[in-house]
mmCIF file with all atom_site columns, C-alpha atoms in Angstrom:
data_model
loop_
_atom_site.group_PDB
_atom_site.id
_atom_site.type_symbol
_atom_site.label_atom_id
_atom_site.label_alt_id
_atom_site.label_comp_id
_atom_site.label_asym_id
_atom_site.label_entity_id
_atom_site.label_seq_id
_atom_site.pdbx_PDB_ins_code
_atom_site.Cartn_x
_atom_site.Cartn_y
_atom_site.Cartn_z
_atom_site.occupancy
_atom_site.B_iso_or_equiv
_atom_site.pdbx_formal_charge
_atom_site.auth_seq_id
_atom_site.auth_comp_id
_atom_site.auth_asym_id
_atom_site.auth_atom_id
_atom_site.pdbx_PDB_model_num
ATOM 1   C CA . ASP A 1 1   ? -12.350 -20.257 13.870  1.00 0.00 ? 1   ASP A CA 1
ATOM 2   C CA . ALA A 1 2   ? -11.074 -21.836 10.646  1.00 0.00 ? 2   ALA A CA 1
ATOM 3   C CA . LYS A 1 3   ? -8.456  -19.476 9.294   1.00 0.00 ? 3   LYS A CA 1
ATOM 4   C CA . VAL A 1 4   ? -7.190  -19.013 5.769   1.00 0.00 ? 4   VAL A CA 1
ATOM 5   C CA . PRO A 1 5   ? -3.551  -20.230 5.695   1.00 0.00 ? 5   PRO A CA 1
ATOM 6   C CA . SER A 1 6   ? -2.333  -17.218 3.707   1.00 0.00 ? 6   SER A CA 1
ATOM 7   C CA . LEU A 1 7   ? -4.639  -14.200 3.617   1.00 0.00 ? 7   LEU A CA 1
ATOM 8   C CA . VAL A 1 8   ? -3.781  -11.150 1.507   1.00 0.00 ? 8   VAL A CA 1
ATOM 9   C CA . ILE A 1 9   ? -5.698  -7.926  2.091   1.00 0.00 ? 9   ILE A CA 1
ATOM 10  C CA . VAL A 1 10  ? -5.695  -4.904  -0.217  1.00 0.00 ? 10  VAL A CA 1
ATOM 11  C CA . SER A 1 11  ? -6.191  -1.816  1.930   1.00 0.00 ? 11  SER A CA 1
ATOM 12  C CA . SER A 1 12  ? -5.077  1.733   1.104   1.00 0.00 ? 12  SER A CA 1
ATOM 13  C CA . GLY A 1 13  ? -2.093  3.986   1.511   1.00 0.00 ? 13  GLY A CA 1
ATOM 14  C CA . ALA A 1 14  ? -2.644  6.784   4.086   1.00 0.00 ? 14  ALA A CA 1
ATOM 15  C CA . VAL A 1 15  ? -5.003  4.573   6.098   1.00 0.00 ? 15  VAL A CA 1
ATOM 16  C CA . THR A 1 16  ? -3.164  5.334   9.358   1.00 0.00 ? 16  THR A CA 1
ATOM 17  C CA . LYS A 1 17  ? -2.898  9.082   8.706   1.00 0.00 ? 17  LYS A CA 1
ATOM 18  C CA . PRO A 1 18  ? -6.321  10.697  9.354   1.00 0.00 ? 18  PRO A CA 1
ATOM 19  C CA . SER A 1 19  ? -4.881  14.211  8.985   1.00 0.00 ? 19  SER A CA 1
ATOM 20  C CA . SER A 1 20  ? -3.556  13.561  5.460   1.00 0.00 ? 20  SER A CA 1
ATOM 21  C CA . PRO A 1 21  ? -5.432  15.024  2.466   1.00 0.00 ? 21  PRO A CA 1
ATOM 22  C CA . VAL A 1 22  ? -5.769  11.552  0.897   1.00 0.00 ? 22  VAL A CA 1
ATOM 23  C CA . TYR A 1 23  ? -7.396  10.098  4.020   1.00 0.00 ? 23  TYR A CA 1
ATOM 24  C CA . LYS A 1 24  ? -9.763  13.053  4.413   1.00 0.00 ? 24  LYS A CA 1
ATOM 25  C CA . PHE A 1 25  ? -10.859 12.897  0.784   1.00 0.00 ? 25  PHE A CA 1
ATOM 26  C CA . LEU A 1 26  ? -11.359 9.122   0.592   1.00 0.00 ? 26  LEU A CA 1
ATOM 27  C CA . ASN A 1 27  ? -13.095 9.009   3.967   1.00 0.00 ? 27  ASN A CA 1
ATOM 28  C CA . LEU A 1 28  ? -15.884 11.190  2.540   1.00 0.00 ? 28  LEU A CA 1
ATOM 29  C CA . PHE A 1 29  ? -17.163 8.065   0.782   1.00 0.00 ? 29  PHE A CA 1
ATOM 30  C CA . GLY A 1 30  ? -18.821 6.048   3.545   1.00 0.00 ? 30  GLY A CA 1
ATOM 31  C CA . LYS A 1 31  ? -15.911 6.496   5.956   1.00 0.00 ? 31  LYS A CA 1
ATOM 32  C CA . ILE A 1 32  ? -14.003 3.972   3.839   1.00 0.00 ? 32  ILE A CA 1
ATOM 33  C CA . MET A 1 33  ? -10.613 4.752   5.401   1.00 0.00 ? 33  MET A CA 1
ATOM 34  C CA . GLU A 1 34  ? -11.933 4.219   8.920   1.00 0.00 ? 34  GLU A CA 1
ATOM 35  C CA . GLU A 1 35  ? -13.380 0.882   7.842   1.00 0.00 ? 35  GLU A CA 1
ATOM 36  C CA . LYS A 1 36  ? -10.152 -0.186  6.135   1.00 0.00 ? 36  LYS A CA 1
ATOM 37  C CA . ILE A 1 37  ? -8.016  0.346   9.226   1.00 0.00 ? 37  ILE A CA 1
ATOM 38  C CA . LYS A 1 38  ? -10.627 -1.447  11.354  1.00 0.00 ? 38  LYS A CA 1
ATOM 39  C CA . GLY A 1 39  ? -10.418 -4.363  8.910   1.00 0.00 ? 39  GLY A CA 1
ATOM 40  C CA . GLU A 1 40  ? -6.616  -4.420  9.060   1.00 0.00 ? 40  GLU A CA 1
ATOM 41  C CA . ASP A 1 41  ? -6.656  -4.369  12.854  1.00 0.00 ? 41  ASP A CA 1
ATOM 42  C CA . THR A 1 42  ? -9.275  -7.134  13.018  1.00 0.00 ? 42  THR A CA 1
ATOM 43  C CA . VAL A 1 43  ? -7.206  -9.411  10.772  1.00 0.00 ? 43  VAL A CA 1
ATOM 44  C CA . ARG A 1 44  ? -4.081  -8.760  12.826  1.00 0.00 ? 44  ARG A CA 1
ATOM 45  C CA . ALA A 1 45  ? -5.978  -9.693  15.992  1.00 0.00 ? 45  ALA A CA 1
ATOM 46  C CA . LEU A 1 46  ? -7.431  -12.854 14.410  1.00 0.00 ? 46  LEU A CA 1
ATOM 47  C CA . TYR A 1 47  ? -4.032  -14.037 13.192  1.00 0.00 ? 47  TYR A CA 1
ATOM 48  C CA . LYS A 1 48  ? -2.091  -13.004 16.309  1.00 0.00 ? 48  LYS A CA 1
ATOM 49  C CA . ASP A 1 49  ? -1.981  -16.406 17.985  1.00 0.00 ? 49  ASP A CA 1
ATOM 50  C CA . THR A 1 50  ? -2.043  -18.759 14.992  1.00 0.00 ? 50  THR A CA 1
ATOM 51  C CA . GLY A 1 51  ? 1.628   -19.687 15.156  1.00 0.00 ? 51  GLY A CA 1
ATOM 52  C CA . SER A 1 52  ? 3.198   -20.692 11.869  1.00 0.00 ? 52  SER A CA 1
ATOM 53  C CA . CYS A 1 53  ? 0.092   -22.344 10.388  1.00 0.00 ? 53  CYS A CA 1
ATOM 54  C CA . CYS A 1 54  ? -1.554  -19.128 9.173   1.00 0.00 ? 54  CYS A CA 1
ATOM 55  C CA . THR A 1 55  ? -0.389  -15.696 8.135   1.00 0.00 ? 55  THR A CA 1
ATOM 56  C CA . TYR A 1 56  ? -1.585  -12.498 6.501   1.00 0.00 ? 56  TYR A CA 1
ATOM 57  C CA . THR A 1 57  ? -0.150  -9.732  4.338   1.00 0.00 ? 57  THR A CA 1
ATOM 58  C CA . VAL A 1 58  ? -1.626  -6.233  4.113   1.00 0.00 ? 58  VAL A CA 1
ATOM 59  C CA . ILE A 1 59  ? -0.911  -4.422  0.853   1.00 0.00 ? 59  ILE A CA 1
ATOM 60  C CA . ARG A 1 60  ? -1.569  -0.677  0.818   1.00 0.00 ? 60  ARG A CA 1
ATOM 61  C CA . PRO A 1 61  ? -1.501  0.604   -2.762  1.00 0.00 ? 61  PRO A CA 1
ATOM 62  C CA . GLY A 1 62  ? -1.364  4.239   -3.689  1.00 0.00 ? 62  GLY A CA 1
ATOM 63  C CA . GLY A 1 63  ? -3.792  5.718   -6.189  1.00 0.00 ? 63  GLY A CA 1
ATOM 64  C CA . LEU A 1 64  ? -4.952  2.971   -8.557  1.00 0.00 ? 64  LEU A CA 1
ATOM 65  C CA . THR A 1 65  ? -4.635  3.439   -12.312 1.00 0.00 ? 65  THR A CA 1
ATOM 66  C CA . GLU A 1 66  ? -5.937  1.594   -15.349 1.00 0.00 ? 66  GLU A CA 1
ATOM 67  C CA . GLU A 1 67  ? -2.480  1.653   -16.996 1.00 0.00 ? 67  GLU A CA 1
ATOM 68  C CA . GLU A 1 68  ? -0.639  -1.484  -18.021 1.00 0.00 ? 68  GLU A CA 1
ATOM 69  C CA . GLY A 1 69  ? 1.382   -3.008  -15.211 1.00 0.00 ? 69  GLY A CA 1
ATOM 70  C CA . LYS A 1 70  ? 4.967   -1.749  -15.118 1.00 0.00 ? 70  LYS A CA 1
ATOM 71  C CA . GLY A 1 71  ? 6.426   -4.737  -13.298 1.00 0.00 ? 71  GLY A CA 1
ATOM 72  C CA . VAL A 1 72  ? 8.573   -5.188  -10.245 1.00 0.00 ? 72  VAL A CA 1
ATOM 73  C CA . THR A 1 73  ? 11.488  -2.998  -11.351 1.00 0.00 ? 73  THR A CA 1
ATOM 74  C CA . ALA A 1 74  ? 9.237   0.081   -11.575 1.00 0.00 ? 74  ALA A CA 1
ATOM 75  C CA . LEU A 1 75  ? 7.679   -0.347  -8.130  1.00 0.00 ? 75  LEU A CA 1
ATOM 76  C CA . GLU A 1 76  ? 8.668   0.855   -4.707  1.00 0.00 ? 76  GLU A CA 1
ATOM 77  C CA . LEU A 1 77  ? 7.563   -0.803  -1.467  1.00 0.00 ? 77  LEU A CA 1
ATOM 78  C CA . ASN A 1 78  ? 7.630   1.107   1.787   1.00 0.00 ? 78  ASN A CA 1
ATOM 79  C CA . GLN A 1 79  ? 6.487   0.905   5.378   1.00 0.00 ? 79  GLN A CA 1
ATOM 80  C CA . GLY A 1 80  ? 5.359   3.550   7.827   1.00 0.00 ? 80  GLY A CA 1
ATOM 81  C CA . ASP A 1 81  ? 2.531   5.032   5.736   1.00 0.00 ? 81  ASP A CA 1
ATOM 82  C CA . ALA A 1 82  ? 4.495   8.238   5.076   1.00 0.00 ? 82  ALA A CA 1
ATOM 83  C CA . LYS A 1 83  ? 4.834   8.086   1.295   1.00 0.00 ? 83  LYS A CA 1
ATOM 84  C CA . SER A 1 84  ? 2.596   7.090   -1.608  1.00 0.00 ? 84  SER A CA 1
ATOM 85  C CA . GLY A 1 85  ? 2.032   7.539   -5.318  1.00 0.00 ? 85  GLY A CA 1
ATOM 86  C CA . ARG A 1 86  ? 0.163   5.848   -8.144  1.00 0.00 ? 86  ARG A CA 1
ATOM 87  C CA . ILE A 1 87  ? 0.175   2.191   -9.155  1.00 0.00 ? 87  ILE A CA 1
ATOM 88  C CA . ALA A 1 88  ? -1.508  0.100   -11.850 1.00 0.00 ? 88  ALA A CA 1
ATOM 89  C CA . ARG A 1 89  ? -4.193  -2.302  -10.686 1.00 0.00 ? 89  ARG A CA 1
ATOM 90  C CA . ALA A 1 90  ? -2.320  -5.037  -12.570 1.00 0.00 ? 90  ALA A CA 1
ATOM 91  C CA . ASP A 1 91  ? 0.787   -4.440  -10.436 1.00 0.00 ? 91  ASP A CA 1
ATOM 92  C CA . VAL A 1 92  ? -1.262  -4.629  -7.229  1.00 0.00 ? 92  VAL A CA 1
ATOM 93  C CA . ALA A 1 93  ? -2.751  -7.927  -8.430  1.00 0.00 ? 93  ALA A CA 1
ATOM 94  C CA . ALA A 1 94  ? 0.749   -9.266  -9.164  1.00 0.00 ? 94  ALA A CA 1
ATOM 95  C CA . LEU A 1 95  ? 1.897   -8.301  -5.654  1.00 0.00 ? 95  LEU A CA 1
ATOM 96  C CA . CYS A 1 96  ? -1.125  -10.120 -4.189  1.00 0.00 ? 96  CYS A CA 1
ATOM 97  C CA . ILE A 1 97  ? -0.260  -13.273 -6.123  1.00 0.00 ? 97  ILE A CA 1
ATOM 98  C CA . GLU A 1 98  ? 3.379   -13.138 -5.030  1.00 0.00 ? 98  GLU A CA 1
ATOM 99  C CA . ALA A 1 99  ? 2.360   -12.612 -1.387  1.00 0.00 ? 99  ALA A CA 1
ATOM 100 C CA . THR A 1 100 ? 0.068   -15.640 -1.627  1.00 0.00 ? 100 THR A CA 1
ATOM 101 C CA . LEU A 1 101 ? 2.755   -17.808 -3.233  1.00 0.00 ? 101 LEU A CA 1
ATOM 102 C CA . PHE A 1 102 ? 5.471   -16.791 -0.756  1.00 0.00 ? 102 PHE A CA 1
ATOM 103 C CA . PRO A 1 103 ? 3.764   -16.368 2.635   1.00 0.00 ? 103 PRO A CA 1
ATOM 104 C CA . LYS A 1 104 ? 6.982   -17.077 4.540   1.00 0.00 ? 104 LYS A CA 1
ATOM 105 C CA . LEU A 1 105 ? 8.536   -13.995 2.937   1.00 0.00 ? 105 LEU A CA 1
ATOM 106 C CA . SER A 1 106 ? 5.575   -11.625 3.125   1.00 0.00 ? 106 SER A CA 1
ATOM 107 C CA . GLY A 1 107 ? 3.533   -13.017 6.019   1.00 0.00 ? 107 GLY A CA 1
ATOM 108 C CA . GLY A 1 108 ? 2.813   -10.816 8.985   1.00 0.00 ? 108 GLY A CA 1
ATOM 109 C CA . THR A 1 109 ? 3.787   -7.681  7.070   1.00 0.00 ? 109 THR A CA 1
ATOM 110 C CA . THR A 1 110 ? 2.085   -4.503  5.999   1.00 0.00 ? 110 THR A CA 1
ATOM 111 C CA . PHE A 1 111 ? 3.533   -2.404  3.206   1.00 0.00 ? 111 PHE A CA 1
ATOM 112 C CA . GLU A 1 112 ? 2.688   0.444   0.874   1.00 0.00 ? 112 GLU A CA 1
ATOM 113 C CA . CYS A 1 113 ? 3.305   0.156   -2.871  1.00 0.00 ? 113 CYS A CA 1
ATOM 114 C CA . TYR A 1 114 ? 3.429   2.634   -5.739  1.00 0.00 ? 114 TYR A CA 1
ATOM 115 C CA . ASP A 1 115 ? 5.349   3.389   -8.926  1.00 0.00 ? 115 ASP A CA 1
ATOM 116 C CA . SER A 1 116 ? 8.768   4.585   -7.817  1.00 0.00 ? 116 SER A CA 1
ATOM 117 C CA . ASP A 1 117 ? 8.617   7.590   -10.147 1.00 0.00 ? 117 ASP A CA 1
ATOM 118 C CA . THR A 1 118 ? 5.420   8.844   -8.448  1.00 0.00 ? 118 THR A CA 1
ATOM 119 C CA . GLY A 1 119 ? 6.349   8.453   -4.764  1.00 0.00 ? 119 GLY A CA 1
ATOM 120 C CA . LYS A 1 120 ? 5.818   11.573  -2.688  1.00 0.00 ? 120 LYS A CA 1
ATOM 121 C CA . PRO A 1 121 ? 5.109   12.500  0.950   1.00 0.00 ? 121 PRO A CA 1
ATOM 122 C CA . LEU A 1 122 ? 1.472   11.922  1.916   1.00 0.00 ? 122 LEU A CA 1
ATOM 123 C CA . ALA A 1 123 ? 0.923   15.656  2.424   1.00 0.00 ? 123 ALA A CA 1
ATOM 124 C CA . THR A 1 124 ? 1.372   16.265  -1.334  1.00 0.00 ? 124 THR A CA 1
ATOM 125 C CA . VAL A 1 125 ? 0.440   12.961  -2.941  1.00 0.00 ? 125 VAL A CA 1
ATOM 126 C CA . GLY A 1 126 ? -3.257  13.724  -3.485  1.00 0.00 ? 126 GLY A CA 1
ATOM 127 C CA . LEU A 1 127 ? -2.594  16.647  -5.796  1.00 0.00 ? 127 LEU A CA 1
ATOM 128 C CA . SER A 1 128 ? 0.212   14.894  -7.659  1.00 0.00 ? 128 SER A CA 1
ATOM 129 C CA . ASN A 1 129 ? -2.004  11.844  -8.232  1.00 0.00 ? 129 ASN A CA 1
ATOM 130 C CA . ILE A 1 130 ? -4.818  13.965  -9.614  1.00 0.00 ? 130 ILE A CA 1
ATOM 131 C CA . ALA A 1 131 ? -2.360  15.762  -11.900 1.00 0.00 ? 131 ALA A CA 1
ATOM 132 C CA . LYS A 1 132 ? -0.737  12.411  -12.802 1.00 0.00 ? 132 LYS A CA 1
ATOM 133 C CA . ALA A 1 133 ? 2.615   14.013  -12.066 1.00 0.00 ? 133 ALA A CA 1
ATOM 134 C CA . ASN A 1 134 ? 5.808   11.980  -12.109 1.00 0.00 ? 134 ASN A CA 1
ATOM 135 C CA . ASN A 1 135 ? 8.935   12.892  -10.187 1.00 0.00 ? 135 ASN A CA 1
ATOM 136 C CA . LYS A 1 136 ? 11.466  14.854  -12.220 1.00 0.00 ? 136 LYS A CA 1
ATOM 137 C CA . PRO A 1 137 ? 15.241  14.553  -11.855 1.00 0.00 ? 137 PRO A CA 1
ATOM 138 C CA . GLU A 1 138 ? 15.411  18.068  -10.375 1.00 0.00 ? 138 GLU A CA 1
ATOM 139 C CA . ASP A 1 139 ? 12.726  17.326  -7.748  1.00 0.00 ? 139 ASP A CA 1
ATOM 140 C CA . SER A 1 140 ? 13.958  16.890  -4.212  1.00 0.00 ? 140 SER A CA 1
ATOM 141 C CA . VAL A 1 141 ? 13.458  13.267  -3.250  1.00 0.00 ? 141 VAL A CA 1
ATOM 142 C CA . PHE A 1 142 ? 11.626  12.465  -0.038  1.00 0.00 ? 142 PHE A CA 1
ATOM 143 C CA . LEU A 1 143 ? 13.077  9.346   1.584   1.00 0.00 ? 143 LEU A CA 1
ATOM 144 C CA . THR A 1 144 ? 11.729  7.503   4.593   1.00 0.00 ? 144 THR A CA 1
ATOM 145 C CA . GLY A 1 145 ? 14.708  5.147   4.723   1.00 0.00 ? 145 GLY A CA 1
ATOM 146 C CA . LYS A 1 146 ? 12.428  2.146   4.269   1.00 0.00 ? 146 LYS A CA 1
ATOM 147 C CA . GLU A 1 147 ? 12.057  2.248   0.493   1.00 0.00 ? 147 GLU A CA 1
ATOM 148 C CA . ARG A 1 148 ? 12.661  -1.023  -1.332  1.00 0.00 ? 148 ARG A CA 1
ATOM 149 C CA . ARG A 1 149 ? 12.703  -1.461  -5.076  1.00 0.00 ? 149 ARG A CA 1
ATOM 150 C CA . GLY A 1 150 ? 12.337  -4.681  -6.975  1.00 0.00 ? 150 GLY A CA 1
ATOM 151 C CA . ALA A 1 151 ? 14.740  -6.402  -9.310  1.00 0.00 ? 151 ALA A CA 1
ATOM 152 C CA . THR A 1 152 ? 14.178  -9.243  -11.690 1.00 0.00 ? 152 THR A CA 1
#
């Protein structure tokens, strides 16, 4: 029953949306999406009654890239699992470190993260990630109302 004081989990965007193309595709590989949501739910249950001594953060990145990290000003955080995009592994690692260093700010939360110029509705994100498409100024912007962008 010993719990980690500040646990950070890297899960996946679209993990709560089994009808989305991203979920369906990724779940072909050993039912990975089903296992990820089970893992998230198990951690939430384990940390439910720990009071202020222990907390967790679930980070749900979009499609991972090998690109250089773009930094906080290029990222968008969101909640509700309705929007995703691409994000550099280095940026996900930086978010994990920040969540570990500041558990009072990020603890008990779940959020999606992606490059702000790649964010799209889940129904279209799979194709845009494969094509490595960025949003263009003339594209209509899909907003959930929960988007948050970083500043230095």
